Amino acid sequence: MATNAPARRGNFPASTPLALMWIAATAPASFAAAGSTPEWVNDWLGRRRKTASQPVEPTPGAGGKSIGEALRDESADIEAAAAVERREAAQRKRAGDTRSSVSAGLDELDQWVADQLRLGLAGFVDNSSDRCRRIAARLVDMKATALAGRIDEIPSRLMGLRSEERPDAAIRELGKLVLLAKAWRSAPDDPELRRLVSTSEGREQVLANPDATQVDSVWEVLGEKIESRRDGLVSHSTWLLDLNSATSQFALLLDYFPASAGRRSNAFTPGDRFDARLVFYPARQPLRALVADRKGDVPSGEWPDFSLGASDTLAAHVARQDAAPWVTDCPVMLPPGAILLDDRGAAWWQAAGDPHGIALPIADTVNPTLLGLDLKATAALWNGSRLELLAAQSGFGRLDLS
């Protein structure tokens, strides 16, 4: 500017720009272009550049987020947390509804058992098929599906006995149902009781359970038991023997599949031995298990002498019944004995060395070539009234009896 007004440093009054604009409009000759910018103007502009805040734009790919992106991420996190909460709330509601339904079903079961006793066991045995089918169907509706399947199999177990044995067997079956229902009411979240009454946990749940018992050992396949159930399923039980244990310890591999699918190919053959790590389903006395890691096959040989220190042939059965009185089939290792026939032609296992000692009836017919044969040890299932033979060791080697 060409004006000769004295230079002033610092802040201008608010009216100064207006006055300069008025002079420029009325006397434009006073504002001829100057040769250079006054020094005080340059100094003032320099201070303004240093103190002025400049907006910082986020550098693409540097990890910065705009406000919109941050708000969207926060909203997504809130929605995800809300979805998890809704799922958990729905699961809690379903679990509560199932528990209430099962409890009501067990109340009906108690009344049904009382009715059978009031009407008489003879009538129950004669009409067990229809009576058990009705209460089983009712329990399915009340979500006690596992217990319903068990009740549906009672008639076949009774019919497998002689007529004079059926009333006592019926009392045992009904008593086990009452004890199981009472135990479930005391601990409905107990995994063993929930498995026996309503539904079982899946394979992944068992393998992921940190409290599940794990046993790494050498196992022998004792035998298998395949049964067609009245609900259209087939149960396939494979019994294993722990060969590294000081006492006889067993494991059960249990699988179910539709009868319409036909018989499945079995991954195990009686007599096979393999090294594996088994994970057991939680229970008072764990028995059912899963093969978590099968490492390889092992050559066959003799069983260990499990009879050392065993004073009672059925001690394992008694211990299992004390811990879980609702259990049906219990695996046992019998000491030296033989298979004999009684006057009616029924087969019995007889302990060796004492003709008046313990003798247990055998459920199925026995191959005549086994009669009188000295058995060093016999693995079998005992249900309180009958033996189901699995395998035995004799002077001729291993015998497959399943």
PDB file of C-alpha atoms in Angstrom, residues 104-271:
ATOM      1  CA  ALA A 104     -44.107 -83.191  35.253  1.00  0.00           C
ATOM      2  CA  GLY A 105     -43.402 -86.374  33.293  1.00  0.00           C
ATOM      3  CA  LEU A 106     -41.657 -87.940  36.293  1.00  0.00           C
ATOM      4  CA  ASP A 107     -44.671 -87.091  38.440  1.00  0.00           C
ATOM      5  CA  GLU A 108     -46.811 -89.027  35.986  1.00  0.00           C
ATOM      6  CA  LEU A 109     -44.304 -91.884  36.076  1.00  0.00           C
ATOM      7  CA  ASP A 110     -44.538 -92.091  39.876  1.00  0.00           C
ATOM      8  CA  GLN A 111     -48.314 -92.292  39.620  1.00  0.00           C
ATOM      9  CA  TRP A 112     -48.014 -94.939  36.891  1.00  0.00           C
ATOM     10  CA  VAL A 113     -45.702 -97.101  39.031  1.00  0.00           C
ATOM     11  CA  ALA A 114     -48.101 -96.791  41.971  1.00  0.00           C
ATOM     12  CA  ASP A 115     -50.948 -97.899  39.688  1.00  0.00           C
ATOM     13  CA  GLN A 116     -49.025-100.986  38.568  1.00  0.00           C
ATOM     14  CA  LEU A 117     -48.381-102.015  42.155  1.00  0.00           C
ATOM     15  CA  ARG A 118     -52.020-101.381  43.107  1.00  0.00           C
ATOM     16  CA  LEU A 119     -53.339-103.439  40.194  1.00  0.00           C
ATOM     17  CA  GLY A 120     -50.911-106.299  40.888  1.00  0.00           C
ATOM     18  CA  LEU A 121     -47.625-107.421  39.369  1.00  0.00           C
ATOM     19  CA  ALA A 122     -49.181-110.448  37.697  1.00  0.00           C
ATOM     20  CA  GLY A 123     -51.383-108.192  35.612  1.00  0.00           C
ATOM     21  CA  PHE A 124     -48.453-105.909  34.862  1.00  0.00           C
ATOM     22  CA  VAL A 125     -46.297-108.778  33.606  1.00  0.00           C
ATOM     23  CA  ASP A 126     -49.073-110.095  31.369  1.00  0.00           C
ATOM     24  CA  ASN A 127     -49.831-106.661  29.890  1.00  0.00           C
ATOM     25  CA  SER A 128     -46.408-105.031  30.212  1.00  0.00           C
ATOM     26  CA  SER A 129     -46.097-104.320  26.486  1.00  0.00           C
ATOM     27  CA  ASP A 130     -49.211-102.124  26.253  1.00  0.00           C
ATOM     28  CA  ARG A 131     -48.765-100.493  29.644  1.00  0.00           C
ATOM     29  CA  CYS A 132     -45.105 -99.635  29.085  1.00  0.00           C
ATOM     30  CA  ARG A 133     -45.791 -98.346  25.586  1.00  0.00           C
ATOM     31  CA  ARG A 134     -48.429 -95.888  26.850  1.00  0.00           C
ATOM     32  CA  ILE A 135     -46.295 -94.365  29.597  1.00  0.00           C
ATOM     33  CA  ALA A 136     -43.262 -94.309  27.277  1.00  0.00           C
ATOM     34  CA  ALA A 137     -45.205 -92.327  24.689  1.00  0.00           C
ATOM     35  CA  ARG A 138     -46.299 -89.914  27.394  1.00  0.00           C
ATOM     36  CA  LEU A 139     -42.708 -89.419  28.567  1.00  0.00           C
ATOM     37  CA  VAL A 140     -41.601 -88.681  25.006  1.00  0.00           C
ATOM     38  CA  ASP A 141     -44.187 -85.903  24.906  1.00  0.00           C
ATOM     39  CA  MET A 142     -42.787 -84.612  28.213  1.00  0.00           C
ATOM     40  CA  LYS A 143     -39.200 -84.595  26.794  1.00  0.00           C
ATOM     41  CA  ALA A 144     -37.963 -87.499  28.957  1.00  0.00           C
ATOM     42  CA  THR A 145     -36.938 -89.396  25.827  1.00  0.00           C
ATOM     43  CA  ALA A 146     -34.063 -91.482  27.245  1.00  0.00           C
ATOM     44  CA  LEU A 147     -36.202 -92.730  30.116  1.00  0.00           C
ATOM     45  CA  ALA A 148     -39.029 -93.500  27.687  1.00  0.00           C
ATOM     46  CA  GLY A 149     -36.716 -95.717  25.638  1.00  0.00           C
ATOM     47  CA  ARG A 150     -35.669 -97.593  28.750  1.00  0.00           C
ATOM     48  CA  ILE A 151     -39.258 -98.250  29.801  1.00  0.00           C
ATOM     49  CA  ASP A 152     -40.115 -99.386  26.301  1.00  0.00           C
ATOM     50  CA  GLU A 153     -37.541-102.186  26.644  1.00  0.00           C
ATOM     51  CA  ILE A 154     -38.859-103.567  29.958  1.00  0.00           C
ATOM     52  CA  PRO A 155     -41.278-106.099  28.344  1.00  0.00           C
ATOM     53  CA  SER A 156     -38.504-107.757  26.312  1.00  0.00           C
ATOM     54  CA  ARG A 157     -36.324-108.081  29.414  1.00  0.00           C
ATOM     55  CA  LEU A 158     -39.170-109.668  31.353  1.00  0.00           C
ATOM     56  CA  MET A 159     -40.071-112.077  28.577  1.00  0.00           C
ATOM     57  CA  GLY A 160     -36.461-113.293  28.516  1.00  0.00           C
ATOM     58  CA  LEU A 161     -36.942-114.807  31.979  1.00  0.00           C
ATOM     59  CA  ARG A 162     -38.845-117.834  33.187  1.00  0.00           C
ATOM     60  CA  SER A 163     -42.422-117.080  34.204  1.00  0.00           C
ATOM     61  CA  GLU A 164     -41.756-117.597  37.922  1.00  0.00           C
ATOM     62  CA  GLU A 165     -38.903-115.048  37.803  1.00  0.00           C
ATOM     63  CA  ARG A 166     -40.822-112.259  36.114  1.00  0.00           C
ATOM     64  CA  PRO A 167     -42.628-110.731  39.135  1.00  0.00           C
ATOM     65  CA  ASP A 168     -39.340-110.259  41.025  1.00  0.00           C
ATOM     66  CA  ALA A 169     -37.711-108.820  37.906  1.00  0.00           C
ATOM     67  CA  ALA A 170     -40.661-106.441  37.460  1.00  0.00           C
ATOM     68  CA  ILE A 171     -40.203-105.170  41.016  1.00  0.00           C
ATOM     69  CA  ARG A 172     -36.514-104.511  40.324  1.00  0.00           C
ATOM     70  CA  GLU A 173     -37.274-102.686  37.079  1.00  0.00           C
ATOM     71  CA  LEU A 174     -39.956-100.472  38.627  1.00  0.00           C
ATOM     72  CA  GLY A 175     -37.805 -99.806  41.684  1.00  0.00           C
ATOM     73  CA  LYS A 176     -34.911 -98.622  39.512  1.00  0.00           C
ATOM     74  CA  LEU A 177     -37.258 -96.216  37.735  1.00  0.00           C
ATOM     75  CA  VAL A 178     -38.414 -94.728  41.040  1.00  0.00           C
ATOM     76  CA  LEU A 179     -34.831 -94.319  42.274  1.00  0.00           C
ATOM     77  CA  LEU A 180     -33.764 -92.694  39.002  1.00  0.00           C
ATOM     78  CA  ALA A 181     -36.662 -90.223  39.122  1.00  0.00           C
ATOM     79  CA  LYS A 182     -35.880 -89.340  42.736  1.00  0.00           C
ATOM     80  CA  ALA A 183     -32.195 -88.808  41.942  1.00  0.00           C
ATOM     81  CA  TRP A 184     -33.038 -86.545  38.978  1.00  0.00           C
ATOM     82  CA  ARG A 185     -35.252 -84.343  41.157  1.00  0.00           C
ATOM     83  CA  SER A 186     -32.349 -83.907  43.584  1.00  0.00           C
ATOM     84  CA  ALA A 187     -29.851 -82.973  40.844  1.00  0.00           C
ATOM     85  CA  PRO A 188     -31.515 -82.226  37.483  1.00  0.00           C
ATOM     86  CA  ASP A 189     -28.282 -80.730  36.103  1.00  0.00           C
ATOM     87  CA  ASP A 190     -26.226 -83.834  36.870  1.00  0.00           C
ATOM     88  CA  PRO A 191     -24.834 -84.996  33.476  1.00  0.00           C
ATOM     89  CA  GLU A 192     -25.284 -88.711  34.217  1.00  0.00           C
ATOM     90  CA  LEU A 193     -28.897 -88.306  35.331  1.00  0.00           C
ATOM     91  CA  ARG A 194     -29.724 -85.961  32.458  1.00  0.00           C
ATOM     92  CA  ARG A 195     -28.248 -88.535  30.062  1.00  0.00           C
ATOM     93  CA  LEU A 196     -30.458 -91.315  31.496  1.00  0.00           C
ATOM     94  CA  VAL A 197     -33.656 -89.254  31.685  1.00  0.00           C
ATOM     95  CA  SER A 198     -33.749 -86.759  28.819  1.00  0.00           C
ATOM     96  CA  THR A 199     -30.874 -86.257  26.363  1.00  0.00           C
ATOM     97  CA  SER A 200     -27.186 -87.096  26.162  1.00  0.00           C
ATOM     98  CA  GLU A 201     -24.361 -84.676  25.512  1.00  0.00           C
ATOM     99  CA  GLY A 202     -22.634 -84.839  22.154  1.00  0.00           C
ATOM    100  CA  ARG A 203     -19.190 -86.195  21.358  1.00  0.00           C
ATOM    101  CA  GLU A 204     -17.591 -82.755  21.148  1.00  0.00           C
ATOM    102  CA  GLN A 205     -19.021 -81.776  24.532  1.00  0.00           C
ATOM    103  CA  VAL A 206     -17.531 -84.860  26.182  1.00  0.00           C
ATOM    104  CA  LEU A 207     -14.126 -84.384  24.574  1.00  0.00           C
ATOM    105  CA  ALA A 208     -14.064 -80.697  25.566  1.00  0.00           C
ATOM    106  CA  ASN A 209     -15.092 -81.381  29.185  1.00  0.00           C
ATOM    107  CA  PRO A 210     -12.029 -80.704  31.396  1.00  0.00           C
ATOM    108  CA  ASP A 211     -13.496 -82.842  34.195  1.00  0.00           C
ATOM    109  CA  ALA A 212     -13.981 -85.955  32.053  1.00  0.00           C
ATOM    110  CA  THR A 213     -11.903 -88.985  33.073  1.00  0.00           C
ATOM    111  CA  GLN A 214      -9.219 -89.909  30.536  1.00  0.00           C
ATOM    112  CA  VAL A 215      -7.398 -93.247  30.488  1.00  0.00           C
ATOM    113  CA  ASP A 216      -4.427 -93.974  28.255  1.00  0.00           C
ATOM    114  CA  SER A 217      -3.936 -97.745  28.131  1.00  0.00           C
ATOM    115  CA  VAL A 218      -3.990-100.949  26.090  1.00  0.00           C
ATOM    116  CA  TRP A 219      -7.527-102.183  25.448  1.00  0.00           C
ATOM    117  CA  GLU A 220      -8.949-105.489  24.286  1.00  0.00           C
ATOM    118  CA  VAL A 221     -12.305-105.771  22.518  1.00  0.00           C
ATOM    119  CA  LEU A 222     -14.254-108.278  24.627  1.00  0.00           C
ATOM    120  CA  GLY A 223     -17.345-108.416  22.459  1.00  0.00           C
ATOM    121  CA  GLU A 224     -20.343-106.548  21.167  1.00  0.00           C
ATOM    122  CA  LYS A 225     -24.058-106.462  21.832  1.00  0.00           C
ATOM    123  CA  ILE A 226     -26.456-105.341  19.097  1.00  0.00           C
ATOM    124  CA  GLU A 227     -30.134-104.852  19.964  1.00  0.00           C
ATOM    125  CA  SER A 228     -33.084-103.619  17.913  1.00  0.00           C
ATOM    126  CA  ARG A 229     -35.138-101.239  20.007  1.00  0.00           C
ATOM    127  CA  ARG A 230     -38.863-100.681  19.814  1.00  0.00           C
ATOM    128  CA  ASP A 231     -38.353 -97.006  18.946  1.00  0.00           C
ATOM    129  CA  GLY A 232     -36.849 -97.926  15.573  1.00  0.00           C
ATOM    130  CA  LEU A 233     -33.222 -97.518  16.630  1.00  0.00           C
ATOM    131  CA  VAL A 234     -30.473-100.100  16.944  1.00  0.00           C
ATOM    132  CA  SER A 235     -28.082 -99.901  19.900  1.00  0.00           C
ATOM    133  CA  HIS A 236     -24.556-101.127  19.251  1.00  0.00           C
ATOM    134  CA  SER A 237     -22.504-101.754  22.389  1.00  0.00           C
ATOM    135  CA  THR A 238     -18.809-102.605  22.234  1.00  0.00           C
ATOM    136  CA  TRP A 239     -17.181-103.711  25.508  1.00  0.00           C
ATOM    137  CA  LEU A 240     -13.474-103.101  26.166  1.00  0.00           C
ATOM    138  CA  LEU A 241     -11.116-104.403  28.866  1.00  0.00           C
ATOM    139  CA  ASP A 242      -8.250-102.332  30.292  1.00  0.00           C
ATOM    140  CA  LEU A 243      -5.196-104.608  30.179  1.00  0.00           C
ATOM    141  CA  ASN A 244      -2.893-102.271  32.127  1.00  0.00           C
ATOM    142  CA  SER A 245      -5.094-101.958  35.204  1.00  0.00           C
ATOM    143  CA  ALA A 246      -4.369-103.911  38.390  1.00  0.00           C
ATOM    144  CA  THR A 247      -8.073-104.703  38.733  1.00  0.00           C
ATOM    145  CA  SER A 248     -10.601-105.461  36.029  1.00  0.00           C
ATOM    146  CA  GLN A 249     -11.697-102.166  34.490  1.00  0.00           C
ATOM    147  CA  PHE A 250     -14.080-101.912  31.542  1.00  0.00           C
ATOM    148  CA  ALA A 251     -15.223 -99.367  28.977  1.00  0.00           C
ATOM    149  CA  LEU A 252     -18.356 -99.225  26.854  1.00  0.00           C
ATOM    150  CA  LEU A 253     -18.514 -97.727  23.366  1.00  0.00           C
ATOM    151  CA  LEU A 254     -22.191 -97.100  22.632  1.00  0.00           C
ATOM    152  CA  ASP A 255     -23.722 -96.028  19.338  1.00  0.00           C
ATOM    153  CA  TYR A 256     -27.277 -95.702  18.008  1.00  0.00           C
ATOM    154  CA  PHE A 257     -28.440 -95.734  14.415  1.00  0.00           C
ATOM    155  CA  PRO A 258     -31.773 -96.197  12.579  1.00  0.00           C
ATOM    156  CA  ALA A 259     -32.779 -99.794  11.933  1.00  0.00           C
ATOM    157  CA  SER A 260     -33.647 -98.799   8.356  1.00  0.00           C
ATOM    158  CA  ALA A 261     -29.973 -97.987   7.709  1.00  0.00           C
ATOM    159  CA  GLY A 262     -28.971-101.638   8.095  1.00  0.00           C
ATOM    160  CA  ARG A 263     -26.051-102.959  10.094  1.00  0.00           C
ATOM    161  CA  ARG A 264     -23.024-100.712  10.095  1.00  0.00           C
ATOM    162  CA  SER A 265     -19.513-101.940   9.521  1.00  0.00           C
ATOM    163  CA  ASN A 266     -17.783-102.302  12.865  1.00  0.00           C
ATOM    164  CA  ALA A 267     -14.431-100.655  13.468  1.00  0.00           C
ATOM    165  CA  PHE A 268     -13.656-103.229  16.171  1.00  0.00           C
ATOM    166  CA  THR A 269     -13.439-107.026  16.099  1.00  0.00           C
ATOM    167  CA  PRO A 270     -13.660-109.168  19.263  1.00  0.00           C
ATOM    168  CA  GLY A 271     -10.155-110.093  20.346  1.00  0.00           C
TER     169      GLY A 271
END
